[in-house]
Tab-separated table of C-alpha atoms and ligand atoms in Angstrom:
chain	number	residue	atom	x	y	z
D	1	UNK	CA	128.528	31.890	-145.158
D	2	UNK	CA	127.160	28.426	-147.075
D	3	UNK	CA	129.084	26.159	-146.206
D	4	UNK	CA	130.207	23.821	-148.673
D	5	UNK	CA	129.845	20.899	-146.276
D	6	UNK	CA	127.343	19.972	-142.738
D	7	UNK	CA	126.755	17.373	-140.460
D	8	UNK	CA	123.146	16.312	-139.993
D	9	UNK	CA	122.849	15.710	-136.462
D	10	UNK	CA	119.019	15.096	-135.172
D	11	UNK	CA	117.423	13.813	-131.764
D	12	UNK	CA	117.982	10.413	-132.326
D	13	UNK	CA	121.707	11.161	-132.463
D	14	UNK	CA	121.846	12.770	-129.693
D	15	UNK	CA	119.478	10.255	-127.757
D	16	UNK	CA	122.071	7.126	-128.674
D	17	UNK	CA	125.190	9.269	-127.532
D	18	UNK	CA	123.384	9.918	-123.958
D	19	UNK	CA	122.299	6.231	-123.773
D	20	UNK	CA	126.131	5.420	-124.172
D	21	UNK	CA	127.496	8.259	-121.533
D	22	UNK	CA	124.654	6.674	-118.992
D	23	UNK	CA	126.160	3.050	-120.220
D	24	UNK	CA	129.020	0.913	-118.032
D	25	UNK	CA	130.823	1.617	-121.275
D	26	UNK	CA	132.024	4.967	-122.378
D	27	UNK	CA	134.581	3.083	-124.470
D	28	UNK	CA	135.080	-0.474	-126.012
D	29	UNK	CA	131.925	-1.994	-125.184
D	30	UNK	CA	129.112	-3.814	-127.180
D	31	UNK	CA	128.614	-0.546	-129.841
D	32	UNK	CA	131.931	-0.719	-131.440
D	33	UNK	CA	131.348	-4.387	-132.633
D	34	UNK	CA	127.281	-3.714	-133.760
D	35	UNK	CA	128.388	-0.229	-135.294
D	36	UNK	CA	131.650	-2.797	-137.501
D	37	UNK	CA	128.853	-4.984	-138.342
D	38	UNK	CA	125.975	-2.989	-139.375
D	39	UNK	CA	128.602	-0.924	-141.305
D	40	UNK	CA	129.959	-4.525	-142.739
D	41	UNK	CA	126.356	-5.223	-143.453
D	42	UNK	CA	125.525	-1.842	-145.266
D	43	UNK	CA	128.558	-2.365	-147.753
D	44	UNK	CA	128.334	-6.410	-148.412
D	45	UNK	CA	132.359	-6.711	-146.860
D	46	UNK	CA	132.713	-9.396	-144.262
D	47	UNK	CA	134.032	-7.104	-142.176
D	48	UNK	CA	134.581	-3.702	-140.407
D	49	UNK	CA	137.562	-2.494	-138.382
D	50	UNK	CA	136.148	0.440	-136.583
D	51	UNK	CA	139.207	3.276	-135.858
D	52	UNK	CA	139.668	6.848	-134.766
D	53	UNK	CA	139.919	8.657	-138.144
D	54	UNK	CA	140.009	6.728	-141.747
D	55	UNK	CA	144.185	8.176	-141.748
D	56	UNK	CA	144.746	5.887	-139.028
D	57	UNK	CA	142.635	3.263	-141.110
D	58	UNK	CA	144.402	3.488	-144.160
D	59	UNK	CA	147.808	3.377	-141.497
D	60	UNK	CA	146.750	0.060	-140.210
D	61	UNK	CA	145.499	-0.999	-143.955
D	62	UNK	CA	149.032	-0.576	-145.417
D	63	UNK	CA	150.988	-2.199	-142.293
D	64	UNK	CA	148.187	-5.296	-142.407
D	65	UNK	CA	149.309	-5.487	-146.097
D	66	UNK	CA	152.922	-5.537	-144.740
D	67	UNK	CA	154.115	-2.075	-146.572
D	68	UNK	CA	157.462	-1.301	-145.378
D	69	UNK	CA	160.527	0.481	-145.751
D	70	UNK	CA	161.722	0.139	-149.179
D	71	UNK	CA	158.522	-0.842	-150.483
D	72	UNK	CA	156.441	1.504	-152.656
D	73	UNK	CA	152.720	3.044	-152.633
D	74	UNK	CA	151.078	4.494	-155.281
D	75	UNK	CA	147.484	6.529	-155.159
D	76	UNK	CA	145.856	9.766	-156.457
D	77	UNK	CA	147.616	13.104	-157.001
D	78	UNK	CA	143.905	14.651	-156.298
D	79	UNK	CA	143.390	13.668	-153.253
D	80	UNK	CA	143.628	14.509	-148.908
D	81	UNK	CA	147.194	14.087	-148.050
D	82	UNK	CA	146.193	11.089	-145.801
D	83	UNK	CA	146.014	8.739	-149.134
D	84	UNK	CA	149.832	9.552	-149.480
D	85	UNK	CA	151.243	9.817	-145.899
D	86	UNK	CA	149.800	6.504	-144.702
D	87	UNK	CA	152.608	5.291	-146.977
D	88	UNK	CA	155.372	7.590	-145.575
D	89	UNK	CA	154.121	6.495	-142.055
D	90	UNK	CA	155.089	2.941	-143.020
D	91	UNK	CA	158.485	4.145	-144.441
D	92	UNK	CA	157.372	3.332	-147.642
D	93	UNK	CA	158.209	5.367	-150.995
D	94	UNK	CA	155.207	7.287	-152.122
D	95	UNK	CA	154.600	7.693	-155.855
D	96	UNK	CA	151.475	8.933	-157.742
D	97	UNK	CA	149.650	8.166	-160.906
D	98	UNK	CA	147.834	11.075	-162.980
D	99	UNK	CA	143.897	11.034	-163.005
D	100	UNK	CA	141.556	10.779	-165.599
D	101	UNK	CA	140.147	14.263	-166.600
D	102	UNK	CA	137.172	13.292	-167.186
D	103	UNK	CA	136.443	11.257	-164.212
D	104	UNK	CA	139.249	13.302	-161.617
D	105	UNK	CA	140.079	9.911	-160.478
D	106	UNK	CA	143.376	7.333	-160.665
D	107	UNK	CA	143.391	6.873	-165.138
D	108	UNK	CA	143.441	2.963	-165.658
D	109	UNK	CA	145.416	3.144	-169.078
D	110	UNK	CA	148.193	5.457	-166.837
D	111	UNK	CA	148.230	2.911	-164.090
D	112	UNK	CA	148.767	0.245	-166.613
D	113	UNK	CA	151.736	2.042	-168.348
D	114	UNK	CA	153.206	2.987	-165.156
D	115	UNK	CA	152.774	-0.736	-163.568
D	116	UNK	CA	154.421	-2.590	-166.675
D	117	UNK	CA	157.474	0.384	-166.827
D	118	UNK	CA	157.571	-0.564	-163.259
D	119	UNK	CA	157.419	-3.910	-164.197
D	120	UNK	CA	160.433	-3.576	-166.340
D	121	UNK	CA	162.136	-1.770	-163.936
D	122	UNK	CA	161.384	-4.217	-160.810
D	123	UNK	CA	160.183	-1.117	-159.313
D	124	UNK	CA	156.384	-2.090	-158.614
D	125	UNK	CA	154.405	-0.884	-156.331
D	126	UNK	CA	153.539	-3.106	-153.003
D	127	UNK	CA	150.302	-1.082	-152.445
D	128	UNK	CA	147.806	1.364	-154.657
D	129	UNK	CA	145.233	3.276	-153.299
D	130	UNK	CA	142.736	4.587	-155.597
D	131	UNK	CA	140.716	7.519	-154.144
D	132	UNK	CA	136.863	7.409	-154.937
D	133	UNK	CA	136.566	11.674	-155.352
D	134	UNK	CA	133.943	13.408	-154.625
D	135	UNK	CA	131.738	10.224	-153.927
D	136	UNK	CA	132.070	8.443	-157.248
D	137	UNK	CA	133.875	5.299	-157.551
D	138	UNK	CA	136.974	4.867	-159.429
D	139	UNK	CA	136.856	1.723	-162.190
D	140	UNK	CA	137.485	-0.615	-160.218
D	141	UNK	CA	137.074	-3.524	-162.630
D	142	UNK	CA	140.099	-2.063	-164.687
D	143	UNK	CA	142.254	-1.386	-161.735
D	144	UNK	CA	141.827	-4.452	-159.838
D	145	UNK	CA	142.387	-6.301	-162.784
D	146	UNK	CA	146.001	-4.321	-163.690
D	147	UNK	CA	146.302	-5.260	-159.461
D	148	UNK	CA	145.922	-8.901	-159.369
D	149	UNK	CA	148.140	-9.466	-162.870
D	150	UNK	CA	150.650	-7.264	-161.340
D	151	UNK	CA	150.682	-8.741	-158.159
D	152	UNK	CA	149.615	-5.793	-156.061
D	153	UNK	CA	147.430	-5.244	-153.354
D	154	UNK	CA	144.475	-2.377	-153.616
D	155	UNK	CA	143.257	-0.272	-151.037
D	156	UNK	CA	140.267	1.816	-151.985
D	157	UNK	CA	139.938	5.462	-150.300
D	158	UNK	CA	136.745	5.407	-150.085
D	159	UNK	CA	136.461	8.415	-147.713
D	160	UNK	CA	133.992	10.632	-149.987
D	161	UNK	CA	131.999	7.107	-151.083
D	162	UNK	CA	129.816	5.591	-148.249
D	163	UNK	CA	126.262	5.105	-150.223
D	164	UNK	CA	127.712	4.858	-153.314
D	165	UNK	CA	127.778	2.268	-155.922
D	166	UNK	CA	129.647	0.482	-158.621
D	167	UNK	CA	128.641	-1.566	-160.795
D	168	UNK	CA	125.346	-2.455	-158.759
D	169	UNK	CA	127.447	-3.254	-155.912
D	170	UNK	CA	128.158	-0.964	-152.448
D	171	UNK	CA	131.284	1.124	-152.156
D	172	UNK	CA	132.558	-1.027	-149.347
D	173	UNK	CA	131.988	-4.410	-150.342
D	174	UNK	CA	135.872	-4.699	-151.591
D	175	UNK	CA	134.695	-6.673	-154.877
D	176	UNK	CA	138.167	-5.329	-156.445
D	177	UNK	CA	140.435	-5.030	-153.474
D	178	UNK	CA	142.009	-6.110	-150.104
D	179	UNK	CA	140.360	-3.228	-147.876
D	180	UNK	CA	138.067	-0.166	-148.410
D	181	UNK	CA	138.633	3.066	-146.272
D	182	UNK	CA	135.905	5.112	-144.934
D	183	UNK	CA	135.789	8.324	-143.492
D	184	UNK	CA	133.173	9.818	-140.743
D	185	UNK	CA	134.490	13.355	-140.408
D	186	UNK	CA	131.460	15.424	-139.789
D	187	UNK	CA	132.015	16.898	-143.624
D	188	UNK	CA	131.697	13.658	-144.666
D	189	UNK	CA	128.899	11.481	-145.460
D	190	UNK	CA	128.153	10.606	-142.480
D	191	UNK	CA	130.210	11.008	-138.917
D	192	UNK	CA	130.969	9.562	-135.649
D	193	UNK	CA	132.594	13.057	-135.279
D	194	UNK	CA	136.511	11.713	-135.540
D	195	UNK	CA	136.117	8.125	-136.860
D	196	UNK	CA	137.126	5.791	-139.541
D	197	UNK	CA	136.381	2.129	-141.044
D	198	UNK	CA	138.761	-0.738	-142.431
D	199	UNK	CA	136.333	-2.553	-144.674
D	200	UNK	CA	137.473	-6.259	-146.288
D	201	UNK	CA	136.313	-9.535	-146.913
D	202	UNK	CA	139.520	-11.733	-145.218
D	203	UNK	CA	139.662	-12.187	-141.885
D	204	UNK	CA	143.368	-12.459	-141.738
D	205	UNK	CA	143.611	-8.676	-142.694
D	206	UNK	CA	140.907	-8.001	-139.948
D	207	UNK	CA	142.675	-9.620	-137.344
D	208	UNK	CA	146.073	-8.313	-138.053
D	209	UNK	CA	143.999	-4.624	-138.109
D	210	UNK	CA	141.875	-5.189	-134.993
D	211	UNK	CA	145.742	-5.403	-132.954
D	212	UNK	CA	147.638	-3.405	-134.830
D	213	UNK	CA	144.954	-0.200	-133.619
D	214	UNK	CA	145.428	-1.052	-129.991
D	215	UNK	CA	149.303	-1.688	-129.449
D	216	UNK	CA	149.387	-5.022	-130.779
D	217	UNK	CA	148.329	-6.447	-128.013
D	218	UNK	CA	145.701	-9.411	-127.901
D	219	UNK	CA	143.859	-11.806	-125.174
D	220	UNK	CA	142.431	-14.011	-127.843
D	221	UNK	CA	144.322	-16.999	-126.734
D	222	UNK	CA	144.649	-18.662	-130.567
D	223	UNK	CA	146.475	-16.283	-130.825
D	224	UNK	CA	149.167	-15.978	-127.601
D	225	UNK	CA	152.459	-17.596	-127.865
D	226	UNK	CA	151.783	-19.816	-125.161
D	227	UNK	CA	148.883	-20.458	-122.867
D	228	UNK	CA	148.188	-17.172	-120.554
D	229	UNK	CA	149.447	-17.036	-117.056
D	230	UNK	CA	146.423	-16.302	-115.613
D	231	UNK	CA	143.505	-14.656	-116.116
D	232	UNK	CA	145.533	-10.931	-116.518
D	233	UNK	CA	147.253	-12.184	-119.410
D	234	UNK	CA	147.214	-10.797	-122.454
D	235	UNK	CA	150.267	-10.365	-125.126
D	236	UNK	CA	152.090	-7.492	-127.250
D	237	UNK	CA	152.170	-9.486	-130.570
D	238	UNK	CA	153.350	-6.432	-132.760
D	239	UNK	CA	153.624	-2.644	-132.376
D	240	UNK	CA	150.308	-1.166	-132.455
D	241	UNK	CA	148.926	2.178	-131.865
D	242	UNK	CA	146.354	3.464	-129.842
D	243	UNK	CA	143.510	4.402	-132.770
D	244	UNK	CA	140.688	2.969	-131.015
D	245	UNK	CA	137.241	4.656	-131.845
D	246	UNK	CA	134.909	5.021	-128.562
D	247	UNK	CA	130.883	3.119	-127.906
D	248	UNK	CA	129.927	7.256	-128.063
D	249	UNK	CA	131.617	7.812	-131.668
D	250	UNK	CA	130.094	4.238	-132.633
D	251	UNK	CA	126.419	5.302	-131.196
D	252	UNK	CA	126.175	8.148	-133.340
D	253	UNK	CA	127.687	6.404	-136.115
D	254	UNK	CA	124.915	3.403	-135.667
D	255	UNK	CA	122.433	6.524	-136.126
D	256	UNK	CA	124.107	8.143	-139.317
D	257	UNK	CA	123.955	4.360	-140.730
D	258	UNK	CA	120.483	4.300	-140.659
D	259	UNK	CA	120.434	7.616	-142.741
D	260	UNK	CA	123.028	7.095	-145.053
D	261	UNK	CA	120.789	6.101	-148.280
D	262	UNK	CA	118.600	8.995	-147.635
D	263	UNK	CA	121.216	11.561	-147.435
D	264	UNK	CA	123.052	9.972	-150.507
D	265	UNK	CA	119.694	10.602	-151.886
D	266	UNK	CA	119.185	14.216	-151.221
D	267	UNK	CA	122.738	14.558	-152.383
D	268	UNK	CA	122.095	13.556	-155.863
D	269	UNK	CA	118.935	15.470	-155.847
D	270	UNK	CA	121.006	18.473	-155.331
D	271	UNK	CA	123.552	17.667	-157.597
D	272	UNK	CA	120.679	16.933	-160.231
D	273	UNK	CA	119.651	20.836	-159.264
D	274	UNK	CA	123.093	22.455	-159.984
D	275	UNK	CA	123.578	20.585	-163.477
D	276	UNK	CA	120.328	21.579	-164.667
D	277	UNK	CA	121.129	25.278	-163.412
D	278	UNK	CA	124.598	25.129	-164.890
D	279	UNK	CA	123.225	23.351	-168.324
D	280	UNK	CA	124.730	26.384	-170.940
D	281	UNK	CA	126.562	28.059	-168.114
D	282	UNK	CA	130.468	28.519	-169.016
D	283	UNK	CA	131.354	25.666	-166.996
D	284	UNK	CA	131.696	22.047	-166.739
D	285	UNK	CA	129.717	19.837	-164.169
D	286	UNK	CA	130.560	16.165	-163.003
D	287	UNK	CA	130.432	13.608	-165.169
D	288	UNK	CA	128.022	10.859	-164.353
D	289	UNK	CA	128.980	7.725	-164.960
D	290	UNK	CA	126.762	4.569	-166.337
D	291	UNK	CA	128.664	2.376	-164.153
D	292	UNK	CA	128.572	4.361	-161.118
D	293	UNK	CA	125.995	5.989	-158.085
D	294	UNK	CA	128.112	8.988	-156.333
D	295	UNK	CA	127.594	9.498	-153.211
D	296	UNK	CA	127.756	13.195	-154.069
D	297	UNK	CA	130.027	14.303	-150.950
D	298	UNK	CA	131.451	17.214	-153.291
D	299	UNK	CA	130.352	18.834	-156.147
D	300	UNK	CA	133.014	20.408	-158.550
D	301	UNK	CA	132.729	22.580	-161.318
D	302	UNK	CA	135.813	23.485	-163.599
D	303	UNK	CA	135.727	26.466	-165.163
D	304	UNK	CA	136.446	27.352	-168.614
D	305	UNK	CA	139.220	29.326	-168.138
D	306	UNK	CA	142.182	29.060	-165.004
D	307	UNK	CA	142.809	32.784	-165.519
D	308	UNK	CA	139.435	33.774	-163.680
D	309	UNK	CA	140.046	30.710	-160.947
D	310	UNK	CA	141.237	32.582	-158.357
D	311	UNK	CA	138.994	35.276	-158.845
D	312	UNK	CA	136.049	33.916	-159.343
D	313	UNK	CA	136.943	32.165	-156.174
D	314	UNK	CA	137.400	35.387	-154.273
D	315	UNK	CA	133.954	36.838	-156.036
D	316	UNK	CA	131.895	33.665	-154.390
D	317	UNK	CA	133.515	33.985	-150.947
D	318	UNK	CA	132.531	37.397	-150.392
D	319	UNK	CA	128.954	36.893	-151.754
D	320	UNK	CA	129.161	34.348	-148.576
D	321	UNK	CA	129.344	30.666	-150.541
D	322	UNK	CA	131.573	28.901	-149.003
D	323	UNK	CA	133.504	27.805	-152.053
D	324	UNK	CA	136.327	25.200	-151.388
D	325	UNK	CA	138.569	23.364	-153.373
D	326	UNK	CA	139.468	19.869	-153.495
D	327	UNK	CA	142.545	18.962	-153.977
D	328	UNK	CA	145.907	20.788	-153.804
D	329	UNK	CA	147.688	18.319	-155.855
D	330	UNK	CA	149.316	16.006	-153.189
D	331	UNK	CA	152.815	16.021	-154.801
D	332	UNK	CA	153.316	20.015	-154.961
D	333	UNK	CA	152.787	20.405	-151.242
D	334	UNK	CA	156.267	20.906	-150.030
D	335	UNK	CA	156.669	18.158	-147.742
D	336	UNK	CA	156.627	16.091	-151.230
D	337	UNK	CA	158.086	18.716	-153.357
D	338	UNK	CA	161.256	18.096	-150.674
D	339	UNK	CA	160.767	14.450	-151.549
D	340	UNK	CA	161.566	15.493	-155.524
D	341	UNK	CA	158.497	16.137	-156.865
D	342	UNK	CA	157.654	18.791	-158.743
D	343	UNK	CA	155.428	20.761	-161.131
D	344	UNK	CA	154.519	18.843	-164.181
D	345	UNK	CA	155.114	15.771	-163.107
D	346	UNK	CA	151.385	15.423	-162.936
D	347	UNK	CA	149.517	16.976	-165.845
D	348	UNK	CA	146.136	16.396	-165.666
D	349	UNK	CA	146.099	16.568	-161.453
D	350	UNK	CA	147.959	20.274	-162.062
D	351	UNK	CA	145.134	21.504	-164.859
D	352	UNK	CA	142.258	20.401	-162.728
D	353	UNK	CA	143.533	22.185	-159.613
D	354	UNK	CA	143.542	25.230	-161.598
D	355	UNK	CA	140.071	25.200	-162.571
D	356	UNK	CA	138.277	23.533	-159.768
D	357	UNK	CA	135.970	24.461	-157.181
D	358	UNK	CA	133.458	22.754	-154.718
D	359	UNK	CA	130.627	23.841	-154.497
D	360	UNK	CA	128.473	23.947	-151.113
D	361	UNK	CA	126.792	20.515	-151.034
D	362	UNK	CA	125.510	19.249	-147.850
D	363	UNK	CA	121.698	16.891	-147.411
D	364	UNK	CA	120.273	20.034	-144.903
D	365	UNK	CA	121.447	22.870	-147.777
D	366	UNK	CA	117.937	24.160	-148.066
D	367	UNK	CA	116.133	25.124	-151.929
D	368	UNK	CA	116.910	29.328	-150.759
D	369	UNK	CA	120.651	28.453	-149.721
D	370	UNK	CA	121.026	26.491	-153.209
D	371	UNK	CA	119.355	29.155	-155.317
D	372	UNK	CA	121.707	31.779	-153.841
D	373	UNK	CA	124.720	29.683	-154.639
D	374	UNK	CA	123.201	29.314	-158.256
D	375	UNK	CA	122.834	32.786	-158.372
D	376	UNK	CA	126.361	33.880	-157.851
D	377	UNK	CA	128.097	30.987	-159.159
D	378	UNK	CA	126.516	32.619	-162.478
D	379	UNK	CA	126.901	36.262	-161.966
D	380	UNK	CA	130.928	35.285	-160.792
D	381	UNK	CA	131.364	34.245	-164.319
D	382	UNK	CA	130.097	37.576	-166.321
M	401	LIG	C1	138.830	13.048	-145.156
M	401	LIG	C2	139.730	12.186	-145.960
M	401	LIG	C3	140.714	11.381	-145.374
M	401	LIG	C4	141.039	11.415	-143.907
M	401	LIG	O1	139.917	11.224	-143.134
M	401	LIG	P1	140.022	11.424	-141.546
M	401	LIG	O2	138.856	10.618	-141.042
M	401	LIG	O3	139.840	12.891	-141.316
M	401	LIG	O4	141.313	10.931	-141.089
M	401	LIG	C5	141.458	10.548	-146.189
M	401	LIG	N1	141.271	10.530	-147.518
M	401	LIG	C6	140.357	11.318	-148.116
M	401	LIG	C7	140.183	11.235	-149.597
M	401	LIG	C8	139.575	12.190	-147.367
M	401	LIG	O5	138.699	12.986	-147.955
């Protein structure tokens, strides 16, 4: 089977994660802090809160933007679950707003009539988090416009986006919001294995992050209640969690870093590859946008017609092409369809999902592997 995703993992990864194991520090030593500022570097943020997965960063996003019970979050439909549940973790009520179908991602003009119903309603959001599929940034001039004259704060799932651009500017480098989310799941871009980064330019949010993902505790004395005891002291200032990343994770992620731009790189050269292949097939490809450089972690195609989705599905999994799709529309998965929602509530989310599929897309897919998946991609649709 193609996968439709792989890690790149070469020598020099593996030669930074043994350097670590033979270090005094197997955990919270002096990687974490280069990996959050090479990172912070990369993207143009100020800074980088380094966590175990990018759920637990968008958990610790949302509580440093004081979500809380009563409060409301809005993001994608077409998304991973995580850009919904961090909301639900903070006892928030989660609500979505349709995509664009051209784009897949949060529609500006919908977030605008939504926000000034809400508006009307004093019903507005706390929180959005707009979810950068498949690699290519949402417009993020539009929505962090409708954010700052609404009075709302923007987190930007950038879990697919790490390489990519907007508007000339890094995914990352939170030009239109509070905090950007990344992802290092090996499917991802790149990985630290489990991992995650809180990017943002205020050092206020990073602070309030940095205790909130080890148990709220501190022994920066600014920040203590009164002066320490003694040299044990240190303080529980809030409830935290324990979503610490480790110096391995952050040496292999210091590694991927380097790499990044290349693989982003290769990724659009592939993608380049399937749209030419795919030119007068019976099918549509992504839409590349002036504004934007994808970082190309997924490549979709919709097909023409939803009737033939599930089969053509089935068709490319037995020729071996490991198909996938991305996403299950967040709000019919039961847990939320016990919340209320329901289908139709989210048009354009519900007619994408039944004519998507991702195609295998990964920087090591070699020229055979991607000719094969061309192949049968084209014969699935005869
Ligand atoms: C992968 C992903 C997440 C969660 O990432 P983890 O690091 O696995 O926690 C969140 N949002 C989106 C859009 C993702 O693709």
């Amino acid at each position: 089977m193609i996968p439709y995703g792989r890690q790149d993992i070469q020598q020099e990864d593996i030669d930074a994660v043994v350097e670590v194991l033979q270090s005094d520090f197997l955990t919270q030593g002096p990687t974490i802090p280069a990996f959050e500022e090479g990172v912070a570097q990369f993207v143009g943020a100020e800074r980088g809160v380094a966590v175990n997965s990018a759920t637990s960063a968008l958990h610790i996003a949302c509580l440093a933007l004081d979500l809380g019970p009563g409060d409301i979050l809005w993001t994608s439909p077409v998304t991973f679950v995580a850009s919904a549940n961090c909301g639900v973790y903070c006892g928030a009520n989660v609500d979505f707003v349709d995509i664009d179908p051209e784009t897949y991602n949060m529609c500006p003009q919908k977030l605008k009539e939504k926000l000034e119903r809400a508006a009307k309603d004093g019903a507005l959001p706390k929180v959005i988090i707009p979810v950068h599929l498949c690699g290519r940034s949402c417009n993020m001039e539009a929505i962090g416009a409708l954010a700052k004259r609404f009075g709302v704060s923007v987190i930007e799932d950038a879990s697919h986006a790490i390489g990519g651009k907007y508007k000339g500017l890094p995914v990352g480098s939170c030009a239109y919001s509070d905090i950007t989310v990344f992802s290092f799941h090996p499917v991802k871009i790149m990985t630290t294995a489990e991992g995650g980064m809180a990017m943002t330019n205020s050092s206020a949010l990073a602070k309030r992050m940095e205790l909130l993902r080890s148990h709220g505790i501190t022994r920066d004395t600014d920040l203590m209640t009164h002066a320490p005891d003694g040299p044990w002291y240190y303080q529980q200032l809030a409830l935290g969690w324990n979503y610490r990343i480790t110096d391995i994770q952050a040496a292999l992620g210091l590694v991927q870093l380097k790499r990044v731009d290349k693989a982003v790189e290769k990724r659009n050269a592939i993608a380049d590859q399937y749209d030419q292949a795919f030119a007068t097939a019976a099918l549509s490809v992504p839409r590349r946008g002036s504004e934007c450089y994808s970082a190309f972690h997924l490549y979709v195609i919709q097909l023409r017609e939803p009737a033939v989705h599930k089969e053509v599905f089935e068709k490319l999994r037995a020729a071996g092409i490991g198909v996938n799709l991305h996403y299950i529309p967040v709000h019919l998965q039961p847990f939320y369809r016990d919340l209320g929602f329901k289908s139709g509530d989210f048009p354009a989310a519900e007619a994408y999902y039944a004519r998507a599929i991702s195609l295998p897309l990964f920087p090591t897919i070699t020229e055979h592997q991607q000719s094969k998946v061309i192949e049968e991609v084209l014969a699935s649709l005869e």
